[in-house]
Short mmCIF file of C-alpha atoms in Angstrom, two decimals:
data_model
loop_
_atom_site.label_atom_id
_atom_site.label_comp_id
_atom_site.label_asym_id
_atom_site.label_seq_id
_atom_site.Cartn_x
_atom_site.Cartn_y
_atom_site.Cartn_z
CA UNK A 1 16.62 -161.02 83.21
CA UNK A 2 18.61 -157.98 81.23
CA UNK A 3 19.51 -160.50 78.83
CA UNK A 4 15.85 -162.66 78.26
CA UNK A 5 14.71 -158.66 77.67
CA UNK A 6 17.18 -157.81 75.10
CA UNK A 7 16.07 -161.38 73.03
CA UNK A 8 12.15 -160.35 73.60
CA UNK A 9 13.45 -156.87 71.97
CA UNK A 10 14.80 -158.33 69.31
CA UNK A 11 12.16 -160.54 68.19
CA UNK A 12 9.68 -157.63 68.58
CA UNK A 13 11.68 -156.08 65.98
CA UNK A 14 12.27 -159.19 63.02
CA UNK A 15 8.78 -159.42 63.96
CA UNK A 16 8.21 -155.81 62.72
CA UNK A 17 10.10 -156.22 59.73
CA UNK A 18 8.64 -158.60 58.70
CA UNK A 19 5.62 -156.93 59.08
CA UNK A 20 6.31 -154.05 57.25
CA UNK A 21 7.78 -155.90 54.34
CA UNK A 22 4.65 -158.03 54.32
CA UNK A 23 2.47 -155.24 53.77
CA UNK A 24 4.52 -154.52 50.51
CA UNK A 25 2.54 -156.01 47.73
CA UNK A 26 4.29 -155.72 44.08
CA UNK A 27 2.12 -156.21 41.38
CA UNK A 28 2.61 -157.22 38.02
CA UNK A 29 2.77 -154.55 35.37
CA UNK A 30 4.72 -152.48 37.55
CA UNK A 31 2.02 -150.98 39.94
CA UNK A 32 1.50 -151.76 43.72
CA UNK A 33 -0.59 -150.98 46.80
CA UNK A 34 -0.03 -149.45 49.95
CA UNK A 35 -1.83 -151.12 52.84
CA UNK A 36 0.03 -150.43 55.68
CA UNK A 37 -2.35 -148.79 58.37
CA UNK A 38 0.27 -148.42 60.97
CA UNK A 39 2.45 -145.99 59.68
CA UNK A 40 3.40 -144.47 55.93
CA UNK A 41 5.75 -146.01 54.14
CA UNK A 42 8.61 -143.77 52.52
CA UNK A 43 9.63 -145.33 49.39
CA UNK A 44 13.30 -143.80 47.58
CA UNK A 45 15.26 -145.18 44.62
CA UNK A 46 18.62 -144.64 44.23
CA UNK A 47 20.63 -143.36 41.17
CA UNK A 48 22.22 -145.42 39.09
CA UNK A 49 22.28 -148.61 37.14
CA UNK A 50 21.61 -150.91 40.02
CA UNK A 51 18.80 -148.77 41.68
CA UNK A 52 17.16 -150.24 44.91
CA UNK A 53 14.42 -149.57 47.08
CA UNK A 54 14.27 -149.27 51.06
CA UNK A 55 11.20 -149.28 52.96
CA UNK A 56 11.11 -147.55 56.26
CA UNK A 57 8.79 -147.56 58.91
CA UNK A 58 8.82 -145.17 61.78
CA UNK A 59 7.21 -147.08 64.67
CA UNK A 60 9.87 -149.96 63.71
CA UNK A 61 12.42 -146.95 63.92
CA UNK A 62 10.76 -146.34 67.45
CA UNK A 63 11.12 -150.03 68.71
CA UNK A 64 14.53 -151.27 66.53
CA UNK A 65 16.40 -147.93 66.78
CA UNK A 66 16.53 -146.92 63.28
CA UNK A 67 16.99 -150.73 61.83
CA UNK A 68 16.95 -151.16 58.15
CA UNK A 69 15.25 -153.64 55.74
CA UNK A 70 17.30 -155.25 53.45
CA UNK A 71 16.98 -154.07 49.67
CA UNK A 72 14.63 -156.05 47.79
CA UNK A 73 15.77 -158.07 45.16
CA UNK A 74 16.64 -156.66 41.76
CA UNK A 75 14.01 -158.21 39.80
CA UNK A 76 11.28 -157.02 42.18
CA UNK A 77 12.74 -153.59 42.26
CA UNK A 78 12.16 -153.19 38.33
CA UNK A 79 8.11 -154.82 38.80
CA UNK A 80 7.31 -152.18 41.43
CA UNK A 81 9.01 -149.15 39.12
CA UNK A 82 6.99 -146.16 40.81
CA UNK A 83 3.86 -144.73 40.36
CA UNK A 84 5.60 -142.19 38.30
CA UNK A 85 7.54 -143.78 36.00
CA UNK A 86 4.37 -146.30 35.59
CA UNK A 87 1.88 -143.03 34.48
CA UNK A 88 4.87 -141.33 32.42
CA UNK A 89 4.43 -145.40 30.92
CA UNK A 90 0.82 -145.13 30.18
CA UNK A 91 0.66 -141.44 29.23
CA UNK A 92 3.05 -142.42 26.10
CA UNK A 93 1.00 -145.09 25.11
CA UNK A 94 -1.83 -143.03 24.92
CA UNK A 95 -0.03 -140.48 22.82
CA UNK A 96 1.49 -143.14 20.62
CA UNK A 97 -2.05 -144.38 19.81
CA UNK A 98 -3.95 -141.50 18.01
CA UNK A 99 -0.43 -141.03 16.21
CA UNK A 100 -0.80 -144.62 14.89
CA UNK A 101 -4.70 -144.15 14.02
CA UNK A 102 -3.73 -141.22 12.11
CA UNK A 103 -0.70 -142.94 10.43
CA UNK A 104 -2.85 -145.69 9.60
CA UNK A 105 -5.55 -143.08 8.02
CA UNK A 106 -3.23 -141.40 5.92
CA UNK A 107 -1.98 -144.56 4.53
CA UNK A 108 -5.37 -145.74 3.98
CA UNK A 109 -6.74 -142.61 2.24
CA UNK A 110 -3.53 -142.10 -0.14
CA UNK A 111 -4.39 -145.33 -1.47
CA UNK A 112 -7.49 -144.51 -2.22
CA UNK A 113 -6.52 -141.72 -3.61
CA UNK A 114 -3.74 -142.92 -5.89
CA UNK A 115 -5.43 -145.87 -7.66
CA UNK A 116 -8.48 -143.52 -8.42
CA UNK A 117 -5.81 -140.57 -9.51
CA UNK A 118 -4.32 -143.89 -11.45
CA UNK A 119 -7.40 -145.04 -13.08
CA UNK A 120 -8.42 -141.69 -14.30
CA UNK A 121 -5.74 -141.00 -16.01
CA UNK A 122 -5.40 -144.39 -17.90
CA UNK A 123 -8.95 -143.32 -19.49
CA UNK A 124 -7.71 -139.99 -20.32
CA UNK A 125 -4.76 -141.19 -21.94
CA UNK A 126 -5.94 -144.10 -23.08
CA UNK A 127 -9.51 -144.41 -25.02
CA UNK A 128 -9.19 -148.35 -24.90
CA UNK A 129 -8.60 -148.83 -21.46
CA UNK A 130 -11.91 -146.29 -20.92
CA UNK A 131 -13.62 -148.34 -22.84
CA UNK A 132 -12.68 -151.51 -20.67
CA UNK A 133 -13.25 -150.05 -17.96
CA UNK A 134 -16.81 -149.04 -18.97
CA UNK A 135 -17.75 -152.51 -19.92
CA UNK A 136 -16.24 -154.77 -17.21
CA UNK A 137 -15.87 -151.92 -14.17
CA UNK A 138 -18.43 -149.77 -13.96
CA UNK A 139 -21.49 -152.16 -14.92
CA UNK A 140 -20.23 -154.49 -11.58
CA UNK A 141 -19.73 -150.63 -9.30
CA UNK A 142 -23.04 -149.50 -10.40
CA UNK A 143 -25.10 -152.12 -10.44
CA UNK A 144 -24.16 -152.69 -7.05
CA UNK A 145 -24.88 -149.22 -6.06
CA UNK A 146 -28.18 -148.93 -8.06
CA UNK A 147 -29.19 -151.77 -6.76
CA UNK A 148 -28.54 -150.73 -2.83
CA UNK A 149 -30.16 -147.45 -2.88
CA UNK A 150 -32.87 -147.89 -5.59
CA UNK A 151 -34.92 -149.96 -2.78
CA UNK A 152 -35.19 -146.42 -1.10
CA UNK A 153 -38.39 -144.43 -2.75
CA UNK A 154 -36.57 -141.36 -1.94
CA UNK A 155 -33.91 -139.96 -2.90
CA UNK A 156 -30.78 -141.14 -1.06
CA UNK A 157 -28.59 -139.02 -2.37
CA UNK A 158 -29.98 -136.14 -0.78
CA UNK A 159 -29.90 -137.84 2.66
CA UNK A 160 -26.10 -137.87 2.55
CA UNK A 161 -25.81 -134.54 1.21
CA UNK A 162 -27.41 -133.54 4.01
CA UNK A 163 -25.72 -136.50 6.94
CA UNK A 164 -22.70 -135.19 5.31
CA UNK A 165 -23.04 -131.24 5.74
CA UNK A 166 -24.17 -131.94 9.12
CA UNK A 167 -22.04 -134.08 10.07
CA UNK A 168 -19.09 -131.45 8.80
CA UNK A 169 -20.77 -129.11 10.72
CA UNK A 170 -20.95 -131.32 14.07
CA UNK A 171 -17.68 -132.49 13.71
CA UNK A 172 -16.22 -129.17 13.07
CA UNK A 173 -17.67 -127.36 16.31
CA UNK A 174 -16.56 -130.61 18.38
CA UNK A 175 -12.91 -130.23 17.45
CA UNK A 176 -12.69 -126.63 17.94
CA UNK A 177 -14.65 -126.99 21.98
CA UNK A 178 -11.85 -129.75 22.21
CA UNK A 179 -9.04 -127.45 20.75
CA UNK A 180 -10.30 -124.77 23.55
CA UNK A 181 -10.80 -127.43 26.07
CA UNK A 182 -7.89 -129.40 26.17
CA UNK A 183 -5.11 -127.01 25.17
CA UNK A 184 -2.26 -129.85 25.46
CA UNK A 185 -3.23 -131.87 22.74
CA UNK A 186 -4.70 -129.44 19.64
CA UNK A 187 -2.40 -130.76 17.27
CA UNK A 188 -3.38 -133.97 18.06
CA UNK A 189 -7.46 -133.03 17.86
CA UNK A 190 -6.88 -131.18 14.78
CA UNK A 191 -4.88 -134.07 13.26
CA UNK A 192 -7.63 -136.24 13.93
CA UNK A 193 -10.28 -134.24 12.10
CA UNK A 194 -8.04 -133.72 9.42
CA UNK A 195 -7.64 -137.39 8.89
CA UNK A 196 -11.30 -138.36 9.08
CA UNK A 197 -12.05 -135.64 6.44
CA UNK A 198 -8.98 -136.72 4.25
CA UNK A 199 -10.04 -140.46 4.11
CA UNK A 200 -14.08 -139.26 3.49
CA UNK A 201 -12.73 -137.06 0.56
CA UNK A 202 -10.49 -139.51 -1.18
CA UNK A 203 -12.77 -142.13 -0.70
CA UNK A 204 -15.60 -140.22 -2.54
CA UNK A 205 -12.78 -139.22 -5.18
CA UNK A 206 -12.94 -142.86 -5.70
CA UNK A 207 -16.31 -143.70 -6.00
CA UNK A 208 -16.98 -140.56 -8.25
CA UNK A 209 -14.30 -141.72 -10.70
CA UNK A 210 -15.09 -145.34 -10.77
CA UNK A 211 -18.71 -144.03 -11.26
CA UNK A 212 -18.63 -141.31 -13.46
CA UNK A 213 -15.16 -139.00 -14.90
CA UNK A 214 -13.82 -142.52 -16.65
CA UNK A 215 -17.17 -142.51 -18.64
CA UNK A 216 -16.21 -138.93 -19.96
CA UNK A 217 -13.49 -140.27 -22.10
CA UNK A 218 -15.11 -143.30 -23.09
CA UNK A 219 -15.71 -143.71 -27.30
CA UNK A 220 -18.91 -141.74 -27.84
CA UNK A 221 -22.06 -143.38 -28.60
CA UNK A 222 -22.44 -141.80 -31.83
CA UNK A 223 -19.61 -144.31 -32.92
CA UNK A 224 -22.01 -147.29 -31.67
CA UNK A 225 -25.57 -146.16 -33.11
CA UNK A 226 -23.60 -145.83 -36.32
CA UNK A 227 -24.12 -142.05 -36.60
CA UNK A 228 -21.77 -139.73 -39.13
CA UNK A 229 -21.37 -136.70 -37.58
CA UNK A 230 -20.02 -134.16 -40.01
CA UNK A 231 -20.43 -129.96 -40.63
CA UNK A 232 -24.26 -129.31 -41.39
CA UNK A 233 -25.67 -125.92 -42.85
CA UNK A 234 -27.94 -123.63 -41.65
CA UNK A 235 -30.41 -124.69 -44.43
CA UNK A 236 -30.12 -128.26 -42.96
CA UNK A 237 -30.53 -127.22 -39.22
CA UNK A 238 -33.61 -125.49 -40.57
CA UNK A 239 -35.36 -128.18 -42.24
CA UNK A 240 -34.81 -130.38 -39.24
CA UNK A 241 -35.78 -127.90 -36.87
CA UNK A 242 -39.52 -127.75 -38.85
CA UNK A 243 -39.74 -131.50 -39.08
CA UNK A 244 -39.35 -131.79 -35.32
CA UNK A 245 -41.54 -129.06 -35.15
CA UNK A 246 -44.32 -130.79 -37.32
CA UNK A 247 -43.99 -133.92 -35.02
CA UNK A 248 -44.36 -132.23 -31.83
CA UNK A 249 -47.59 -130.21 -33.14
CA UNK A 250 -49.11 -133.34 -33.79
CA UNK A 251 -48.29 -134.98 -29.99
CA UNK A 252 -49.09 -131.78 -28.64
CA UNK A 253 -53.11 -132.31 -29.74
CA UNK A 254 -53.13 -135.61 -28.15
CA UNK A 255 -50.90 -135.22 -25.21
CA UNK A 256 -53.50 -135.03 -22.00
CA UNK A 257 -53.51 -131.17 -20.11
CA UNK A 258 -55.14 -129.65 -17.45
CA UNK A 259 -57.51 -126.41 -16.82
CA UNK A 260 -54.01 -124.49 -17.28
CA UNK A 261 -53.11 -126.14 -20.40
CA UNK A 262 -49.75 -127.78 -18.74
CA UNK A 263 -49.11 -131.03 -19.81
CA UNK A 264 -50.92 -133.81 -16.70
CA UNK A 265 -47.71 -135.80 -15.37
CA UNK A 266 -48.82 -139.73 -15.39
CA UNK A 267 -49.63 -141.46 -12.29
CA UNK A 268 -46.44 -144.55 -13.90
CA UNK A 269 -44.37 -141.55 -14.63
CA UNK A 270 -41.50 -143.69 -13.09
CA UNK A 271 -42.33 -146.67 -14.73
CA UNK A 272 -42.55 -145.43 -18.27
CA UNK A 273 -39.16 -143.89 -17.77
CA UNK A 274 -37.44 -147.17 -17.20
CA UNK A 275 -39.17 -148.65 -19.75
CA UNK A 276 -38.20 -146.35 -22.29
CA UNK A 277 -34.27 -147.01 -21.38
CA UNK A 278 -34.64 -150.60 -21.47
CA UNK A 279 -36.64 -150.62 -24.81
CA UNK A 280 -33.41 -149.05 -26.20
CA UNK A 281 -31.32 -150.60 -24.38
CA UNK A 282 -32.54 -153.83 -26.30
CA UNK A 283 -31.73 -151.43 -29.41
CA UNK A 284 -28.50 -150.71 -28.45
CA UNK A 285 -26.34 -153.32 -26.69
CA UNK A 286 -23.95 -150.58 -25.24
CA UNK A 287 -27.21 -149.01 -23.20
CA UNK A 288 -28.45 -152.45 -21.68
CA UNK A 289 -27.59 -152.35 -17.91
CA UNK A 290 -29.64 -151.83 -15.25
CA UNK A 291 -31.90 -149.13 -14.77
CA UNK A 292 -33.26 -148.06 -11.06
CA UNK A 293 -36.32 -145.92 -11.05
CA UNK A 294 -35.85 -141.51 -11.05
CA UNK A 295 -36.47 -140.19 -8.35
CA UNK A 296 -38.32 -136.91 -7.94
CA UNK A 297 -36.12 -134.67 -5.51
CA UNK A 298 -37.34 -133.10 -2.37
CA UNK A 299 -35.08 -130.36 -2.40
CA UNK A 300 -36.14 -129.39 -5.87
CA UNK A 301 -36.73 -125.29 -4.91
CA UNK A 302 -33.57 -125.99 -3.65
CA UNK A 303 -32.42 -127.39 -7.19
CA UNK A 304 -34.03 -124.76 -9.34
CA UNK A 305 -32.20 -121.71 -7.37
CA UNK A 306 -28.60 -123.51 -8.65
CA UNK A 307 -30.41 -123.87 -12.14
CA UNK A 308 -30.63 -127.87 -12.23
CA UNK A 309 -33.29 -129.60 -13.54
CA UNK A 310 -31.41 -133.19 -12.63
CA UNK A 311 -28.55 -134.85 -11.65
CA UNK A 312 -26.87 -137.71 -11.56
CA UNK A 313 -25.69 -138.88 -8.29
CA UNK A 314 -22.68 -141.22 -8.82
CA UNK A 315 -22.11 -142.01 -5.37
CA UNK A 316 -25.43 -143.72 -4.49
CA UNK A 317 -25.87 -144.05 -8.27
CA UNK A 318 -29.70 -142.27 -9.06
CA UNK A 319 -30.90 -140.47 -11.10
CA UNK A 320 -32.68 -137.49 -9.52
CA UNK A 321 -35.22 -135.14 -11.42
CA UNK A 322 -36.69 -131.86 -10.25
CA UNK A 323 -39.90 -132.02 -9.75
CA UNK A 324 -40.74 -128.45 -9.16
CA UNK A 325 -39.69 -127.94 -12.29
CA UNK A 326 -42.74 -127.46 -15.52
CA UNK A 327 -44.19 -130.79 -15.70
CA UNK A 328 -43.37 -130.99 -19.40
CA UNK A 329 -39.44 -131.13 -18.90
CA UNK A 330 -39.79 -133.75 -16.12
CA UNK A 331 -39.86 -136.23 -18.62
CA UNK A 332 -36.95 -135.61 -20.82
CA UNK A 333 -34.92 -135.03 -17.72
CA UNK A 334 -35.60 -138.32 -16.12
CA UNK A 335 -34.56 -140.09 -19.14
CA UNK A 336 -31.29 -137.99 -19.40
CA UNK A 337 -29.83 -138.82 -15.66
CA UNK A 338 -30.94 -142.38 -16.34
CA UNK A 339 -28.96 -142.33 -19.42
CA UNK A 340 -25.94 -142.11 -17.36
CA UNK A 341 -26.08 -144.93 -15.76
CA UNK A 342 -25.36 -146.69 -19.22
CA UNK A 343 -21.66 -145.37 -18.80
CA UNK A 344 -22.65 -142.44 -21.19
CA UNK A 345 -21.82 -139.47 -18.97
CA UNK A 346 -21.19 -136.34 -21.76
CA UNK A 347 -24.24 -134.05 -21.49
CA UNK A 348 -24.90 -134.01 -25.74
CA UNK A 349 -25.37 -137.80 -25.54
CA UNK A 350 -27.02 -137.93 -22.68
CA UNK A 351 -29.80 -135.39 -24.28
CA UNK A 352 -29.35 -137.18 -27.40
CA UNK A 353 -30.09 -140.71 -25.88
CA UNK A 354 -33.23 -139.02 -23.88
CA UNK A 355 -35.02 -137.55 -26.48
CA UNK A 356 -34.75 -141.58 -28.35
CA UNK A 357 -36.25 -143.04 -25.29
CA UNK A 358 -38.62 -140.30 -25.02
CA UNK A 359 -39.44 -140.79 -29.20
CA UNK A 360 -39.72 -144.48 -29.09
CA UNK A 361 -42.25 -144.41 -25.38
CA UNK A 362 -45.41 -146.09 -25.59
CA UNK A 363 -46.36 -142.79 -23.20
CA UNK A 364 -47.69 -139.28 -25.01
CA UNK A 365 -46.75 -137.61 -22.15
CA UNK A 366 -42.87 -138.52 -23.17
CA UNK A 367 -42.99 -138.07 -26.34
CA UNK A 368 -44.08 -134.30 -25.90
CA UNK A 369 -41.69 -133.98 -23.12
CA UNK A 370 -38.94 -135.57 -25.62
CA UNK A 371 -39.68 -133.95 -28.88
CA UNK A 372 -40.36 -130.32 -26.70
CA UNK A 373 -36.68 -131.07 -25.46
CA UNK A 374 -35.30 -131.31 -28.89
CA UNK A 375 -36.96 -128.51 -30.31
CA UNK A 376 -35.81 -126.15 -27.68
CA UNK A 377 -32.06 -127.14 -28.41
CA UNK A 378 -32.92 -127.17 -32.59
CA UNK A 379 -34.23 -123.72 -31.94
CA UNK A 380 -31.25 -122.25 -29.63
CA UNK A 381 -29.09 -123.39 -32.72
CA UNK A 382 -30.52 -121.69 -35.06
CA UNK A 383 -31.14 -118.75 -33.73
CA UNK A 384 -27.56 -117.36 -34.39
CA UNK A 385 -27.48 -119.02 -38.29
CA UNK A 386 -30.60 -117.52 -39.61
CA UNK A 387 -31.69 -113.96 -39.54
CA UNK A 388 -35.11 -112.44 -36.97
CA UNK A 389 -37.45 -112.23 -39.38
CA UNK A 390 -36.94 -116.31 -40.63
CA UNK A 391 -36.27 -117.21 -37.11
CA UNK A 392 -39.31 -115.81 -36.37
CA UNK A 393 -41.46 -117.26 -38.87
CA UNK A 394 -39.77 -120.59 -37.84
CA UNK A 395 -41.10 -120.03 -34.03
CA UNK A 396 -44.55 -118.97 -35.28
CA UNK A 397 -45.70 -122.49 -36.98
CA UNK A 398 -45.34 -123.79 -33.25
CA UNK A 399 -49.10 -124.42 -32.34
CA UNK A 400 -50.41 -122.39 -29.25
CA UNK A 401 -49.98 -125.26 -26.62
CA UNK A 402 -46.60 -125.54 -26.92
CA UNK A 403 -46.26 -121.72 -27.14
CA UNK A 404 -47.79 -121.30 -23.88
CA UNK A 405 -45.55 -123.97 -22.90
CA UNK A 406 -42.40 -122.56 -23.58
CA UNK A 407 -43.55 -119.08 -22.75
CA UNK A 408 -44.44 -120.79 -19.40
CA UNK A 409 -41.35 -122.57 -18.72
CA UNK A 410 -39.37 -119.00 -19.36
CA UNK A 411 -41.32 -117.29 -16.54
CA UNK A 412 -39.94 -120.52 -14.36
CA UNK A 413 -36.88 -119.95 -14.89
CA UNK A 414 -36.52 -116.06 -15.14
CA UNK A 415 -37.71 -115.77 -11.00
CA UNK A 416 -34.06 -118.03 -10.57
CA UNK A 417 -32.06 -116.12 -13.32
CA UNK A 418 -31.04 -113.01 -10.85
CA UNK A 419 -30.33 -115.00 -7.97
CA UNK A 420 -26.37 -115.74 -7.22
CA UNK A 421 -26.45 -119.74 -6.66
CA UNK A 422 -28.21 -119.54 -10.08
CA UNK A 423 -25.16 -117.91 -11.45
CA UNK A 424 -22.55 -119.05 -9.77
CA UNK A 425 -23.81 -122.96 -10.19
CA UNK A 426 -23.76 -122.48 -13.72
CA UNK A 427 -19.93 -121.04 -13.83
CA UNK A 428 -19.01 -124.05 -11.63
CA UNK A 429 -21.08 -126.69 -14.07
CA UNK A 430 -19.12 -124.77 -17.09
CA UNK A 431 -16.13 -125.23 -15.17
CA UNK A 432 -16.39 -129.01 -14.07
CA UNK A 433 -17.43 -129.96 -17.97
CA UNK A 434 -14.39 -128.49 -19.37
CA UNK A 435 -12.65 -129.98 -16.40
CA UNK A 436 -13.86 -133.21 -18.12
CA UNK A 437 -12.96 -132.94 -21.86
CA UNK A 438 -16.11 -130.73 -22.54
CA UNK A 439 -14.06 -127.80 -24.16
CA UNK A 440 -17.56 -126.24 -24.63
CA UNK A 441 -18.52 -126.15 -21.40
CA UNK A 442 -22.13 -125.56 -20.77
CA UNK A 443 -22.64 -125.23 -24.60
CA UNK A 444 -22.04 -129.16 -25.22
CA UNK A 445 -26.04 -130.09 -23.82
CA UNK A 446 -26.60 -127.96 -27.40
CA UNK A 447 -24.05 -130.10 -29.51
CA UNK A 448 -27.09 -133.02 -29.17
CA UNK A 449 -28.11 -131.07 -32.03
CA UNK A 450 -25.30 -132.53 -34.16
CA UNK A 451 -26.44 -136.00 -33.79
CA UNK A 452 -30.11 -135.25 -34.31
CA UNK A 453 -29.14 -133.74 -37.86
CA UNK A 454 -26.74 -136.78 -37.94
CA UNK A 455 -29.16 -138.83 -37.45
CA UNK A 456 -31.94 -137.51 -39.43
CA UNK A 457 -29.94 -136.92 -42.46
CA UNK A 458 -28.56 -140.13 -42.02
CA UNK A 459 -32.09 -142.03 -42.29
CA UNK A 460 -32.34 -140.14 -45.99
#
């Protein structure tokens, strides 16, 4: 009986065992559940090379007297690993991954960077490869972009301006609740800002170079309309200065105004501006591309506080006016941003190819707004070469309406004069243009006056 016991007893207990090691599930990947309701299993490794696992059980203690499992096998010791060493596992790969993201960023936005650090200075070094560049590059670049945002009726490029500022601003706050939140991993948060903003920035580098700084060392235009430029006298400034004026007394009696005597802005203002490009582009082979229409901007307070009247957006490509601007330098304006989208990017041909288009427009309205353009700049140049009495006299055979409308467009800009974005846009425009091989600065929109006398003494 003693001994039929003692095999029922030990049967009981392989019967345990193999219970227990039954409710052992490994799992691949290293992971594995616990579903042993009867009693907790106590899992050890041992040291060493050759580490194995035991599993105990304390009711098979209770029945067996402290019997042991035998040590899994080798290969199914290495599967089941520990939850430890398998969330250690993870935890690196989730470090390793925003270091790869960012590796991958950096890479990406030093390429960016280096072919358009590379292709601007091939132009600057090199007027033929400018040139190239202008003719085969840029058309493909901005007729693409043109194209894109000129189906929008407003301006585009103030919608990203304004995505991107807010977006800075969004992105910035984020980062610093997650730098306060999650103190473990700033370096990794800030890293990850940094890299967004470093691939946003050399990107734009890009787009701004392909679209615009090449086109500053480009051969100017004067050498394609077949223009002489050459020293002029004062006598010569002066007697184009009073033929421009005679011309623009005679628009300025036919030129439509209102009860206030400011010029009325036509209902095709758009339209006529394009046209007026593409009538010279079919003058000029260099200025045939493709010309979106201006657009008026809606941040144009905004616009006259930093002193612009326009500007040419080389990211999206437009060519924005300010349209709270006086009416009568609308015109001229448009025409001048469009202008750059020939490739023609220095400010003196860009006036100089405006007031043309504005000559040569089947519109009155441009015409005024063209020739009122050129006098302004004729006038600002002589002013220093003649003395008050003959400047004077020179101002006075002006006829009244375009008296009143420079007198008006002074008291426009005089209210924006004190302010500091007034001043301190101009200092940064002064310092971007000689940035860009306009030594002058500021002063080169007044060198258009060198290629009106070329021209006009060159038509003698």
């Amino acid at each position: 009986m003693s001994e039929q016991r003692k095999i029922i007893a030990e049967n009981t207990a392989d019967e345990k065992n193999n219970e227990t090691k039954t409710k052992v599930n490994t799992v691949q990947g290293g992971t594995f559940s616990r579903e042993n309701n009867e009693a907790d299993q106590n899992i050890s490794r041992s040291e060493g090379d050759n580490a194995e696992f035991y599993v105990s059980a304390e009711n098979t203690e209770e029945n067996t007297g402290g019997s042991e499992c035998p040590p899994l096998e080798e290969g199914a010791a290495e599967n089941i690993g520990g939850e430890g060493a398998d969330a250690s596992g993870k935890e690196e790969e989730k470090e390793s991954k925003p270091l790869k993201l960012n590796l991958s960023r950096h890479i990406i936005a030093g390429v960016l960077l280096i072919i358009g650090a590379a292709v601007l200075f091939a132009g600057r070094v090199s007027r033929e490869f400018a040139d190239w560049f202008c003719f085969n590059i840029y058309p493909v670049f901005s007729g693409i972009g043109s194209r894109i945002w000129g189906i929008f009726p407003f301006s585009a490029a103030e919608i990203l301006v304004a995505l991107v500022i807010l977006g800075s601003l969004t992105g910035l706050v984020f980062l610093i609740r997650h730098i306060i939140r999650h103190k473990g991993s700033r370096a990794r948060a800030f890293l990850n800002g940094f890299s967004i903003a470093e691939i946003t920035a050399a990107a734009l580098f890009l787009i701004v170079t392909f679209n615009c700084l090449v086109g500053y060392n480009r051969t100017p235009f004067s050498r394609y309309s077949g223009l002489v430029l050459r020293e002029y006298t004062a006598d010569e400034l002066k007697e184009l200065t009073l033929h421009l004026i005679g011309e623009a007394n005679q628009i300025a009696e036919r030129v439509d105004l209102d009860g206030e005597g400011r010029p009325i802005k036509p209902c095709d203002f758009n339209k006529y501006a394009v046209e007026a490009m593409e009538a010279l582009g079919e003058r000029y082979e260099v200025l045939k591309t493709y010309y979106p229409q201006p657009k008026g901007a809606a941040a144009s307070e905004i616009m006259s506080s930093f002193n612009l009247a326009g500007i040419y957006f080389p990211v999206t490509v437009e060519a924005n006016f300010n349209k709270a601007m006086p009416v009568s330098s609308q015109g001229f304006t448009a025409c001048h941003e469009l202008s750059h989208l020939s490739g023609f990017i220095r400010e003196d041909e860009a006036n100089f190819i405006a007031f043309i288009a504005c000559r040569d427009s089947e519109s009155t309205y441009f015409r005024y707004s063209g020739y009122l353009g050129a006098v302004s700049y004729c006038l600002n140049a002589l002013y220093g070469s003649v003395s008050r009495e003959e400047y004077s006299e020179i101002c006075g055979r002006l006829s009244p309406v375009i008296l009143d409308e420079y007198a008006f467009r002074n008291e426009y800009w005089a209210a924006y004069r004190k302010k500091v974005t007034y001043k301190v846009s101009s200092a940064v425009n002064d310092t971007y243009l000689k940035a860009n091989n306009q030594t002058d600065g500021t002063k080169s929109y007044g060198r258009m006056v060198d290629l009106l006398l070329a021209e006009y003494f060159g038509e003698q």
